[in-house]
Amino acid sequence: MRWPIVSLALAGALGLPAVAPLAFTQPVPCDPSRRALEALARVAPASSPARRAARLRELGALRARFPREALVHERYQDAAATNADRDEVIAEYRELLQRHPGDPLSAYLAARSLIGARTKDAIPELERLAPSVPRAHLALARPYQSEAFRNPAKLREHVAAFVQACPASVEGAPLLQSIEPSEFVRKETTRLRALLERRRDVESLVHYSALWALEFRVKPASEHEALRALVGRDLERLGRIDPGTHEAYYYTLLEGYELAGDKAGQQRVAERQAARFPGREHVALSQRFRDEHPYPKDSDPPDIKKAGYKAYLSAYLDWARRWPDTLVLWYQAVRLLDEVDDVAAADVLAAGEGLLKAAAREPGYLYFVSTIGGSSVSLVVAHAFAARGVAVERLPDLVREGLAENERPRERMTYDLYPASAEDRNKPFVRWYGPLTVADIWLKAKDRDRARSALREVSGLLDEAKPGVDAPKGTSDRAAEQAAFLRKASEYWQRMAELARLEGRKADAMACYQNAVLARQGTEGGGTDTIGPAARALWKDLGGTDEGWAAWSERAALLGAASKPNESSSLAWDTPGAAVPEFDLSDLAGRKWTLADLKGKVTFASVWTST
């Protein structure tokens, strides 16, 4: 028998010369050997940057022990955490293919290594190899599930082909969840259960997560109670198997106990997990704490919420001090500071310092996107310090580092499976909320000059966010662009109101609050009202009555409703069809305004008359 040779297209993609056909004499089996599975189960998870590098080394060493085990090579390829790692992996498999140009395993692994980097080159070669290398069907599922290469029909075709070629394998289990429910999926769910009930290896049994999800999906709701009982019986058997350092197995057990509604079982697994992984003891503690103290809900009464947040802050501070290298504990503690009123200055300082030190030990490990700080740890800490008046002398340095942190390129993996990476899609969000957080920091620190300077930058960003004319009127893109702009405008004018109050310009602050309210009401939903209470307090401070406030609020609501971004709204944001005429008008303070004064600026004009 002769196998298909590696195509000229793959040789070109890998920079190889064309080679003469060779007979493929060593077929690639569907599943790994038991020895390889046992060895893989002993490789610790990648819980930190250092651990990720160690995992890559360990898996690289396993390749020498199991050179013909496809799964070992696949795990090694998947362990690459940065572009540099992936480039090195691609080069390694290019070299492997050069040494064994007619080997199906080498051809498969060389093609698979390109997924995410040069997927267009990988797909035709994997398609070519799939009839003779069944694992290529599994590899093709990844691009066919992705945004850039999505093809549900091809995904189903390859999953079905793998199942047909490898009827004793359970490795297609997670892919079944990506296929629309059908007789094929129901049949495969039944087959999967029969296979898993005969398996004992940890690597295979983690697929119980997929099995349970499939069973709850294909069975009617009337049978779900019986399914939970079945999950309980599965857990009795799974719990007798030692998962070693295979952390995914612990998470499978945790998921099972959650489905079964067994909190005591979840706690037992969390404690076993903590004992196996030093430094992760807080996982069991936090599991028990969450069971005993439900996290506050928005619908809870204010006193219940305050007590709940305070209890969580105390717990996270305690855990972070006991495991100071655990970055996420410090981050959660700092974020909870915003929810608790009475926090000792020493605790605020300890939380901020702990987060900064933990982040410095593992740079780039914690990636988040938030309305506080954008994605900068330094800005999150500076915001917490400024709000409590702690370490204010450090704020300038933290702000400088924070803005640089938001701009700094991250060592990360880029993929051509998606039109843009998640981080690229988040850049506009981070670019807005970084400077806005800086403005908040200086407003909370009552530094008027720096706050005004920060808000000038925010104003420039708001100008850039003004809706363009590319999307046709009435389209969802146009409406979304208008709504995003109005949300930003509301946030900007709220800060301008706070600056005006800081500078003693109360009437100006009231006008800014009105702009903030109008802009927010021009978006769908409007969000949490953080403006109304501050505006009403200022109204009373200015001597306004309840009747006057009701009139002000009603007017704002009516104008806001009229300015929602849709086609029927006469006040929706739109590009004017004609030039704005010259004018010469006075504001409430008596200042004269002309068209030239406002040229090139985003302007809200609130005009009314009386008789």
Coordinates of C-alpha atoms in Angstrom, one line a residue:
M1 CA 0.0 0.0 0.0
R2 CA 1.2 3.5 -0.8
W3 CA 0.1 6.6 1.2
P4 CA -0.4 10.1 -0.2
I5 CA 2.9 12.0 -0.2
V6 CA 3.3 15.5 1.4
S7 CA 2.1 18.0 -1.1
L8 CA 4.2 20.6 -2.9
A9 CA 2.0 23.3 -1.3
L10 CA 3.1 22.2 2.2
A11 CA 6.7 22.0 1.1
G12 CA 6.5 25.5 -0.2
A13 CA 4.7 26.8 3.0
L14 CA 7.5 25.2 5.1
G15 CA 10.3 26.5 2.9
L16 CA 11.3 23.0 1.8
P17 CA 12.5 21.7 -1.5
A18 CA 10.2 19.4 -3.5
V19 CA 11.0 15.7 -2.6
A20 CA 10.5 12.5 -4.4
P21 CA 7.6 10.3 -3.2
L22 CA 8.4 7.7 -0.6
A23 CA 6.2 4.8 0.6
F24 CA 4.5 5.5 3.9
T25 CA 5.2 2.4 5.9
Q26 CA 4.2 3.5 9.4
P27 CA 0.6 4.5 9.7
V28 CA -0.5 6.9 12.5
P29 CA -2.7 5.1 15.0
C30 CA -6.0 6.7 16.2
D31 CA -5.1 6.8 19.9
P32 CA -2.0 7.0 22.0
S33 CA -0.6 4.1 23.9
R34 CA -1.4 3.6 27.6
R35 CA 2.2 4.4 28.5
A36 CA 2.1 7.7 26.7
L37 CA -1.2 8.6 28.4
E38 CA 0.2 7.9 31.8
A39 CA 3.3 10.0 31.1
L40 CA 1.2 12.9 29.8
A41 CA -1.0 12.7 33.0
R42 CA 2.1 13.5 35.1
V43 CA 3.0 16.7 33.3
A44 CA 1.9 19.6 35.6
P45 CA -0.4 22.3 34.2
A46 CA 0.8 25.7 33.1
S47 CA -0.3 27.9 36.0
S48 CA 2.2 30.7 35.5
P49 CA 4.7 32.0 32.8
A50 CA 7.5 30.0 34.4
R51 CA 5.3 26.9 34.6
R52 CA 4.3 27.3 31.0
A53 CA 8.0 27.3 30.0
A54 CA 8.6 24.3 32.2
R55 CA 5.7 22.5 30.6
L56 CA 7.0 23.1 27.1
R57 CA 10.4 21.6 28.2
E58 CA 8.8 18.6 29.9
L59 CA 6.6 17.8 26.8
G60 CA 9.7 18.3 24.6
A61 CA 11.5 15.6 26.6
L62 CA 8.5 13.3 26.3
R63 CA 8.9 13.5 22.5
A64 CA 12.2 11.8 22.8
R65 CA 10.6 8.9 24.8
F66 CA 7.6 8.6 22.6
P67 CA 8.7 9.8 19.1
R68 CA 5.8 8.0 17.3
E69 CA 3.0 9.2 19.7
A70 CA 1.0 11.9 17.9
L71 CA -0.7 13.1 21.1
V72 CA 2.6 13.8 22.8
H73 CA 3.7 15.9 19.8
E74 CA 0.3 17.7 19.7
R75 CA 0.5 18.6 23.4
Y76 CA 4.0 20.0 22.8
Q77 CA 2.7 22.1 19.9
D78 CA -0.2 23.4 21.9
A79 CA 2.1 24.3 24.8
A80 CA 3.6 27.2 22.8
A81 CA 2.5 30.3 24.6
T82 CA 4.1 33.1 22.5
N83 CA 4.8 33.8 18.9
A84 CA 8.5 33.1 19.5
D85 CA 7.6 29.7 20.9
R86 CA 5.4 28.9 18.0
D87 CA 7.9 29.9 15.4
E88 CA 10.4 27.6 17.1
V89 CA 7.9 24.7 17.1
I90 CA 7.2 25.3 13.4
A91 CA 10.9 25.2 12.6
E92 CA 11.3 22.0 14.6
Y93 CA 8.6 20.2 12.6
R94 CA 9.9 21.6 9.4
E95 CA 13.2 20.0 10.2
L96 CA 11.5 16.7 11.2
L97 CA 9.8 16.6 7.8
Q98 CA 13.1 17.3 6.1
R99 CA 14.6 14.2 7.8
H100 CA 11.5 12.0 7.1
P101 CA 9.9 13.4 3.9
G102 CA 7.7 10.4 3.3
D103 CA 6.5 9.8 6.9
P104 CA 2.8 10.4 7.4
L105 CA 3.3 11.4 11.1
S106 CA 6.0 14.0 10.2
A107 CA 3.8 15.3 7.4
Y108 CA 0.8 15.6 9.7
L109 CA 2.7 17.3 12.5
A110 CA 4.4 19.7 10.2
A111 CA 1.0 20.7 8.7
R112 CA -0.7 20.9 12.2
S113 CA 2.0 23.2 13.5
L114 CA 0.9 25.8 11.0
I115 CA -2.6 26.1 12.4
G116 CA -3.0 29.6 13.8
A117 CA 0.0 31.0 12.0
R118 CA -0.5 29.9 8.4
T119 CA -3.8 28.1 8.5
K120 CA -4.5 28.6 4.8
D121 CA -1.4 26.5 4.1
A122 CA -2.3 23.9 6.8
I123 CA -5.9 23.2 5.7
P124 CA -5.3 21.7 2.3
E125 CA -2.5 19.5 3.5
L126 CA -4.5 18.2 6.5
E127 CA -7.5 17.6 4.2
R128 CA -5.2 15.6 1.9
L129 CA -3.8 13.6 4.8
A130 CA -7.1 13.0 6.7
P131 CA -8.2 9.8 4.8
S132 CA -5.0 8.1 5.9
V133 CA -4.1 10.0 9.1
P134 CA -7.4 10.1 11.1
R135 CA -6.1 12.5 13.6
A136 CA -6.0 15.1 10.9
H137 CA -9.8 15.1 11.1
L138 CA -9.5 16.4 14.7
A139 CA -6.9 19.0 13.7
L140 CA -9.2 20.4 11.0
A141 CA -11.9 21.0 13.6
R142 CA -10.0 23.9 15.0
P143 CA -10.0 26.1 11.9
Y144 CA -13.5 25.0 10.9
Q145 CA -14.8 26.2 14.3
S146 CA -12.9 29.5 14.1
E147 CA -14.3 32.9 13.0
A148 CA -12.0 33.2 9.9
F149 CA -12.5 29.7 8.5
R150 CA -15.9 28.7 10.1
N151 CA -17.6 25.9 8.2
P152 CA -20.2 23.9 10.2
A153 CA -20.7 21.4 7.4
K154 CA -17.0 20.6 7.1
L155 CA -16.7 20.4 10.9
R156 CA -19.5 17.8 11.0
E157 CA -18.0 15.9 8.1
H158 CA -14.6 15.6 9.8
V159 CA -16.0 14.7 13.2
A160 CA -18.1 11.9 11.5
A161 CA -15.1 10.8 9.5
F162 CA -12.9 10.5 12.6
V163 CA -15.6 8.5 14.5
Q164 CA -15.9 6.2 11.5
A165 CA -12.2 5.7 11.2
C166 CA -11.6 5.4 15.0
P167 CA -14.7 3.9 16.6
A168 CA -12.9 3.1 19.8
S169 CA -11.6 6.6 20.4
V170 CA -13.1 9.2 22.8
E171 CA -11.0 12.1 21.5
G172 CA -13.8 13.5 19.3
A173 CA -16.0 14.0 22.4
P174 CA -15.5 17.8 22.8
L175 CA -16.1 18.4 19.1
L176 CA -19.6 16.8 19.3
Q177 CA -20.7 19.8 21.4
S178 CA -20.0 22.1 18.5
I179 CA -22.4 20.3 16.2
E180 CA -26.1 21.0 16.1
P181 CA -28.2 18.4 17.8
S182 CA -29.1 15.6 15.5
E183 CA -29.5 11.8 15.3
F184 CA -25.8 11.6 14.7
V185 CA -25.0 13.5 17.9
R186 CA -27.5 11.5 19.9
K187 CA -26.0 8.2 18.6
E188 CA -22.5 9.4 19.3
T189 CA -23.4 10.4 22.8
T190 CA -24.6 6.9 23.6
R191 CA -21.5 5.5 22.1
L192 CA -19.3 7.8 24.1
R193 CA -20.8 6.8 27.4
A194 CA -20.3 3.1 26.6
L195 CA -16.6 3.8 25.7
L196 CA -15.9 6.0 28.8
E197 CA -17.4 3.5 31.2
R198 CA -14.8 1.0 30.1
R199 CA -11.8 3.4 30.4
R200 CA -9.6 3.9 33.4
D201 CA -6.9 6.3 32.2
V202 CA -7.1 9.9 33.5
E203 CA -6.5 11.4 30.0
S204 CA -9.7 9.8 28.6
L205 CA -11.9 10.3 31.6
V206 CA -11.7 14.1 31.5
H207 CA -14.1 13.7 28.5
Y208 CA -16.9 13.0 31.0
S209 CA -17.3 16.8 31.0
A210 CA -18.3 16.7 27.3
L211 CA -20.4 13.6 27.8
W212 CA -22.5 15.2 30.6
A213 CA -23.0 18.4 28.5
L214 CA -24.1 16.3 25.5
E215 CA -26.5 14.2 27.6
F216 CA -28.2 17.2 29.1
R217 CA -28.4 18.7 25.6
V218 CA -29.9 15.7 23.8
K219 CA -32.2 14.5 26.6
P220 CA -35.6 16.3 27.3
A221 CA -35.8 18.3 30.5
S222 CA -38.1 15.6 32.0
E223 CA -35.1 13.3 32.1
H224 CA -32.6 15.7 33.6
E225 CA -33.2 14.6 37.2
A226 CA -32.4 11.0 36.2
L227 CA -29.3 12.3 34.5
R228 CA -28.1 14.0 37.7
A229 CA -28.4 10.7 39.5
L230 CA -26.4 9.1 36.7
V231 CA -23.7 11.8 37.1
G232 CA -23.6 10.9 40.8
R233 CA -22.8 7.3 39.9
D234 CA -20.1 8.4 37.4
L235 CA -18.5 10.4 40.2
E236 CA -18.4 7.5 42.6
R237 CA -16.2 5.6 40.0
L238 CA -14.2 8.7 39.0
G239 CA -13.4 9.6 42.6
R240 CA -11.6 6.3 43.1
I241 CA -9.0 7.1 40.4
D242 CA -5.9 9.1 41.4
P243 CA -5.6 12.0 39.0
G244 CA -2.0 12.8 39.9
T245 CA -1.1 16.2 38.6
H246 CA -3.7 16.1 35.8
E247 CA -5.5 19.3 36.9
A248 CA -8.2 19.0 34.2
Y249 CA -9.4 15.8 36.0
Y250 CA -10.1 17.8 39.2
Y251 CA -12.1 20.3 37.2
T252 CA -14.1 17.5 35.6
L253 CA -14.9 16.2 39.1
L254 CA -15.8 19.7 40.3
E255 CA -18.1 20.2 37.3
G256 CA -19.7 16.8 38.0
Y257 CA -20.4 17.6 41.6
E258 CA -21.9 20.9 40.6
L259 CA -24.3 19.2 38.1
A260 CA -25.2 16.7 40.8
G261 CA -25.8 19.5 43.3
D262 CA -23.3 18.0 45.7
K263 CA -21.5 20.9 47.5
A264 CA -19.8 18.6 49.9
G265 CA -18.4 16.6 47.0
Q266 CA -17.1 19.8 45.4
Q267 CA -15.4 20.7 48.7
R268 CA -13.7 17.3 49.0
V269 CA -12.3 17.6 45.4
A270 CA -11.1 21.2 46.1
E271 CA -9.2 20.0 49.2
R272 CA -7.7 17.1 47.2
Q273 CA -6.6 19.5 44.5
A274 CA -5.1 21.9 47.1
A275 CA -3.1 19.1 48.7
R276 CA -1.7 18.0 45.3
F277 CA -0.7 21.5 44.1
P278 CA 1.3 23.4 46.8
G279 CA 0.4 27.1 46.8
R280 CA -3.2 26.4 45.5
E281 CA -4.7 25.8 48.9
H282 CA -6.7 28.9 48.6
V283 CA -8.8 27.2 45.9
A284 CA -10.4 24.9 48.5
L285 CA -10.8 27.7 51.0
S286 CA -12.5 30.0 48.4
Q287 CA -14.8 27.2 47.3
R288 CA -16.0 26.7 50.9
F289 CA -16.3 30.4 51.5
R290 CA -18.4 30.9 48.4
D291 CA -20.7 28.1 49.5
E292 CA -21.1 29.6 52.9
H293 CA -21.2 33.3 51.7
P294 CA -23.0 33.9 48.4
Y295 CA -21.5 36.7 46.5
P296 CA -23.6 39.9 46.8
K297 CA -26.2 40.5 44.0
D298 CA -27.2 43.9 42.6
S299 CA -30.8 43.2 43.8
D300 CA -29.7 42.7 47.5
P301 CA -30.6 45.5 50.0
P302 CA -27.7 48.0 50.4
D303 CA -26.8 46.8 53.9
I304 CA -26.7 43.2 52.8
K305 CA -24.4 44.1 49.9
K306 CA -22.1 46.2 52.0
A307 CA -21.7 43.4 54.6
G308 CA -21.1 40.8 51.8
Y309 CA -18.5 42.9 50.0
K310 CA -16.7 43.5 53.4
A311 CA -16.6 39.8 54.2
Y312 CA -15.2 39.0 50.7
L313 CA -12.6 41.7 51.0
S314 CA -11.5 40.4 54.4
A315 CA -11.2 36.9 53.0
Y316 CA -9.2 37.9 49.9
L317 CA -6.8 40.0 52.0
D318 CA -6.3 37.0 54.3
W319 CA -5.6 34.6 51.4
A320 CA -3.4 37.0 49.6
R321 CA -1.2 37.5 52.6
R322 CA -0.9 33.7 53.1
W323 CA -0.1 33.1 49.4
P324 CA 1.5 36.4 48.4
D325 CA 2.7 35.1 45.0
T326 CA -0.9 34.4 43.8
L327 CA -1.5 37.4 41.6
V328 CA -5.3 37.0 41.2
L329 CA -5.9 37.1 45.0
W330 CA -4.3 40.6 45.3
Y331 CA -6.2 41.8 42.2
Q332 CA -9.5 40.7 43.6
A333 CA -8.7 42.3 46.9
V334 CA -7.9 45.7 45.3
R335 CA -11.0 45.6 43.1
L336 CA -13.2 44.9 46.2
L337 CA -11.8 48.1 47.9
D338 CA -14.2 50.0 45.6
E339 CA -17.2 48.3 47.2
V340 CA -16.3 48.8 50.9
D341 CA -16.6 52.1 52.7
D342 CA -14.6 51.6 55.9
V343 CA -11.2 50.1 55.1
A344 CA -8.1 50.8 57.1
A345 CA -5.4 52.7 55.3
A346 CA -2.9 50.0 56.1
D347 CA -5.1 47.4 54.3
V348 CA -5.5 49.6 51.3
L349 CA -1.7 50.1 51.1
A350 CA -1.0 46.4 51.7
A351 CA -3.4 45.3 48.9
G352 CA -2.0 47.8 46.4
E353 CA 1.6 47.0 47.2
G354 CA 0.9 43.2 47.2
L355 CA -0.7 43.5 43.7
L356 CA 2.2 45.6 42.3
K357 CA 4.8 43.1 43.7
A358 CA 3.0 40.0 42.5
A359 CA 2.6 41.6 39.0
A360 CA 6.3 42.5 38.9
R361 CA 7.2 38.8 39.6
E362 CA 5.0 37.6 36.7
P363 CA 4.9 40.4 34.1
G364 CA 2.3 40.0 31.5
Y365 CA 0.6 37.0 33.3
L366 CA -2.5 38.9 34.4
Y367 CA -4.4 40.3 31.4
F368 CA -7.8 42.0 32.1
V369 CA -9.9 44.7 30.5
S370 CA -11.8 46.9 32.8
T371 CA -13.5 50.3 33.1
I372 CA -10.9 51.0 35.8
G373 CA -7.4 51.1 34.5
G374 CA -8.0 49.7 31.0
S375 CA -5.6 46.8 31.4
S376 CA -3.1 48.4 33.7
V377 CA -2.3 47.0 37.2
S378 CA -0.6 50.3 38.1
L379 CA -3.7 52.4 37.2
V380 CA -5.9 50.0 39.2
V381 CA -3.7 50.5 42.3
A382 CA -3.4 54.3 41.7
H383 CA -7.2 54.5 41.5
A384 CA -7.5 52.7 44.9
F385 CA -4.8 54.8 46.5
A386 CA -6.4 58.1 45.3
A387 CA -9.9 57.1 46.4
R388 CA -8.6 56.5 50.0
G389 CA -6.0 59.3 50.1
V390 CA -3.2 56.7 50.6
A391 CA 0.3 57.1 49.2
V392 CA -0.7 60.1 47.2
E393 CA 3.0 61.0 46.6
R394 CA 3.3 57.9 44.5
L395 CA 0.4 58.7 42.2
P396 CA 2.4 60.5 39.5
D397 CA 4.8 57.6 39.1
L398 CA 1.9 55.0 39.1
V399 CA 0.0 57.0 36.5
R400 CA 3.1 57.3 34.2
E401 CA 3.8 53.6 34.5
G402 CA 0.1 52.7 34.0
L403 CA -0.3 54.7 30.8
A404 CA 2.9 53.0 29.5
E405 CA 1.6 49.6 30.6
N406 CA -1.6 50.1 28.5
E407 CA 0.5 50.9 25.4
R408 CA 3.2 48.3 25.9
P409 CA 3.1 45.4 23.4
R410 CA 2.5 42.1 25.2
E411 CA 4.3 38.9 24.6
R412 CA 1.4 36.9 23.3
M413 CA 0.2 34.5 20.7
T414 CA -1.5 35.9 17.6
Y415 CA -3.8 33.8 15.5
D416 CA -5.0 34.0 12.0
L417 CA -8.1 32.0 13.0
Y418 CA -9.8 35.2 14.1
P419 CA -10.1 38.5 12.2
A420 CA -8.5 40.2 15.1
S421 CA -7.2 38.9 18.4
A422 CA -9.2 39.6 21.6
E423 CA -6.5 42.0 22.7
D424 CA -6.7 43.9 19.3
R425 CA -10.4 44.2 19.7
N426 CA -10.0 45.5 23.2
K427 CA -7.5 48.2 22.2
P428 CA -10.2 51.0 21.7
F429 CA -11.7 50.1 25.1
V430 CA -8.3 50.2 26.8
R431 CA -7.3 53.4 25.0
W432 CA -10.4 55.2 26.3
Y433 CA -10.6 53.8 29.9
G434 CA -6.8 54.3 30.6
P435 CA -6.9 58.1 30.3
L436 CA -10.4 58.3 31.8
T437 CA -9.1 56.4 34.9
V438 CA -6.2 58.9 35.1
A439 CA -8.8 61.7 35.1
D440 CA -10.6 59.9 37.9
I441 CA -7.4 59.5 39.9
W442 CA -6.7 63.2 39.8
L443 CA -10.3 64.1 40.6
K444 CA -10.2 61.8 43.6
A445 CA -6.9 63.3 44.7
K446 CA -8.4 66.8 44.3
D447 CA -5.5 67.8 42.0
R448 CA -7.4 70.3 39.8
D449 CA -4.6 71.1 37.3
R450 CA -3.7 67.4 36.6
A451 CA -7.4 66.6 36.4
R452 CA -8.1 69.3 33.8
S453 CA -5.0 68.2 31.8
A454 CA -6.3 64.6 31.8
L455 CA -9.7 65.6 30.8
R456 CA -8.3 67.6 27.8
E457 CA -6.8 64.3 26.6
V458 CA -10.2 62.5 27.2
S459 CA -11.9 65.3 25.2
G460 CA -9.5 64.6 22.3
L461 CA -10.4 60.9 22.4
L462 CA -14.1 61.8 22.4
D463 CA -13.6 63.9 19.3
E464 CA -12.0 60.9 17.6
A465 CA -14.9 58.7 18.6
K466 CA -17.5 60.9 16.9
P467 CA -19.5 58.7 14.6
G468 CA -18.4 58.7 11.0
V469 CA -20.4 58.7 7.8
D470 CA -19.3 55.3 6.4
A471 CA -22.2 53.2 7.8
P472 CA -25.6 54.0 6.1
K473 CA -28.2 55.7 8.2
G474 CA -30.5 53.3 10.1
T475 CA -28.1 50.4 10.1
S476 CA -27.1 48.5 13.2
D477 CA -23.5 49.6 12.7
R478 CA -24.5 53.2 12.7
A479 CA -26.7 52.8 15.7
A480 CA -24.0 50.9 17.6
E481 CA -21.4 53.6 16.7
Q482 CA -23.8 56.4 17.9
A483 CA -24.6 54.5 21.2
A484 CA -20.9 54.0 21.9
F485 CA -20.1 57.6 21.3
L486 CA -23.0 58.7 23.6
R487 CA -21.8 56.4 26.4
K488 CA -18.3 58.0 26.2
A489 CA -19.8 61.5 26.0
S490 CA -21.8 60.8 29.2
E491 CA -18.7 59.6 31.0
Y492 CA -16.7 62.6 29.9
W493 CA -19.4 65.2 30.9
Q494 CA -19.8 63.5 34.3
R495 CA -16.0 64.0 34.9
M496 CA -16.3 67.6 33.7
A497 CA -19.1 68.2 36.2
E498 CA -16.9 66.7 39.0
L499 CA -14.0 69.1 37.9
A500 CA -16.4 72.0 37.9
R501 CA -17.5 71.2 41.4
L502 CA -13.9 70.8 42.5
E503 CA -13.2 74.3 41.2
G504 CA -16.3 75.8 42.8
R505 CA -18.2 76.3 39.6
K506 CA -21.5 74.8 40.7
A507 CA -23.6 76.2 37.9
D508 CA -21.2 74.9 35.3
A509 CA -21.3 71.5 37.1
M510 CA -25.1 71.4 36.8
A511 CA -24.9 72.1 33.1
C512 CA -22.3 69.3 32.7
Y513 CA -24.4 66.9 34.6
Q514 CA -27.3 67.6 32.3
N515 CA -25.2 66.9 29.3
A516 CA -24.1 63.6 31.0
V517 CA -27.7 62.6 31.7
L518 CA -28.9 63.5 28.1
A519 CA -26.1 61.5 26.5
R520 CA -26.6 58.5 28.7
Q521 CA -30.4 58.5 28.1
G522 CA -29.6 58.5 24.4
T523 CA -28.2 55.0 24.7
E524 CA -30.1 51.7 25.1
G525 CA -30.6 50.8 28.8
G526 CA -28.7 53.8 30.2
G527 CA -26.8 51.7 32.7
T528 CA -26.5 52.2 36.5
D529 CA -27.4 55.8 37.5
T530 CA -24.2 57.2 39.0
I531 CA -25.0 60.7 37.8
G532 CA -28.5 61.4 39.3
P533 CA -27.6 61.3 43.0
A534 CA -24.6 63.6 42.5
A535 CA -26.6 66.0 40.4
R536 CA -29.5 66.1 42.8
A537 CA -27.1 66.8 45.7
L538 CA -25.7 69.7 43.8
W539 CA -29.1 70.9 42.9
K540 CA -30.1 71.1 46.5
D541 CA -26.8 72.8 47.3
L542 CA -27.7 75.5 44.8
G543 CA -31.0 76.0 46.6
G544 CA -33.1 74.1 44.2
T545 CA -36.4 72.6 45.3
D546 CA -37.9 69.2 44.9
E547 CA -40.3 70.6 42.4
G548 CA -37.5 72.2 40.4
W549 CA -35.5 68.9 40.5
A550 CA -38.6 67.0 39.2
A551 CA -38.9 69.5 36.3
W552 CA -35.2 69.3 35.5
S553 CA -35.3 65.5 35.6
E554 CA -38.4 65.3 33.5
R555 CA -36.9 67.6 30.9
A556 CA -33.7 65.5 30.8
A557 CA -35.7 62.4 30.4
L558 CA -37.8 63.8 27.5
L559 CA -34.8 65.1 25.7
G560 CA -32.9 61.9 26.2
A561 CA -35.8 59.8 24.9
A562 CA -35.9 62.1 21.8
S563 CA -32.2 61.7 21.2
K564 CA -32.0 57.9 21.1
P565 CA -30.0 56.8 18.0
N566 CA -32.6 55.5 15.6
E567 CA -34.0 56.6 12.2
S568 CA -37.3 58.0 13.6
S569 CA -35.5 60.3 16.0
S570 CA -35.2 63.8 14.9
L571 CA -32.4 64.4 17.5
A572 CA -30.3 61.4 16.7
W573 CA -26.6 62.0 16.1
D574 CA -26.1 62.5 12.4
T575 CA -23.8 64.1 9.9
P576 CA -25.4 67.5 8.9
G577 CA -26.4 67.8 5.4
A578 CA -25.6 71.5 5.2
A579 CA -23.2 73.9 6.8
V580 CA -24.1 75.3 10.2
P581 CA -25.1 78.9 9.8
E582 CA -23.1 81.7 11.6
F583 CA -24.5 82.7 15.0
D584 CA -23.8 84.9 17.9
L585 CA -25.4 83.6 21.1
S586 CA -25.0 84.1 24.9
D587 CA -24.9 81.3 27.5
L588 CA -26.4 81.5 31.1
A589 CA -23.2 83.1 32.3
G590 CA -23.4 85.9 29.7
R591 CA -20.5 84.6 27.6
K592 CA -20.8 85.2 23.9
W593 CA -20.4 82.2 21.5
T594 CA -19.8 82.2 17.8
L595 CA -19.5 79.4 15.3
A596 CA -15.7 80.0 15.1
D597 CA -15.4 79.3 18.9
L598 CA -16.8 75.8 18.4
K599 CA -15.2 74.8 15.1
G600 CA -13.6 71.3 15.2
K601 CA -15.1 70.6 18.7
V602 CA -17.8 68.1 19.8
T603 CA -20.5 70.4 21.1
F604 CA -23.8 69.8 23.0
A605 CA -26.1 72.9 22.7
S606 CA -29.1 72.9 25.1
V607 CA -31.5 75.7 23.9
W608 CA -34.8 76.7 25.3
T609 CA -37.1 79.8 25.3
S610 CA -39.8 81.2 27.6
T611 CA -42.8 83.3 27.0

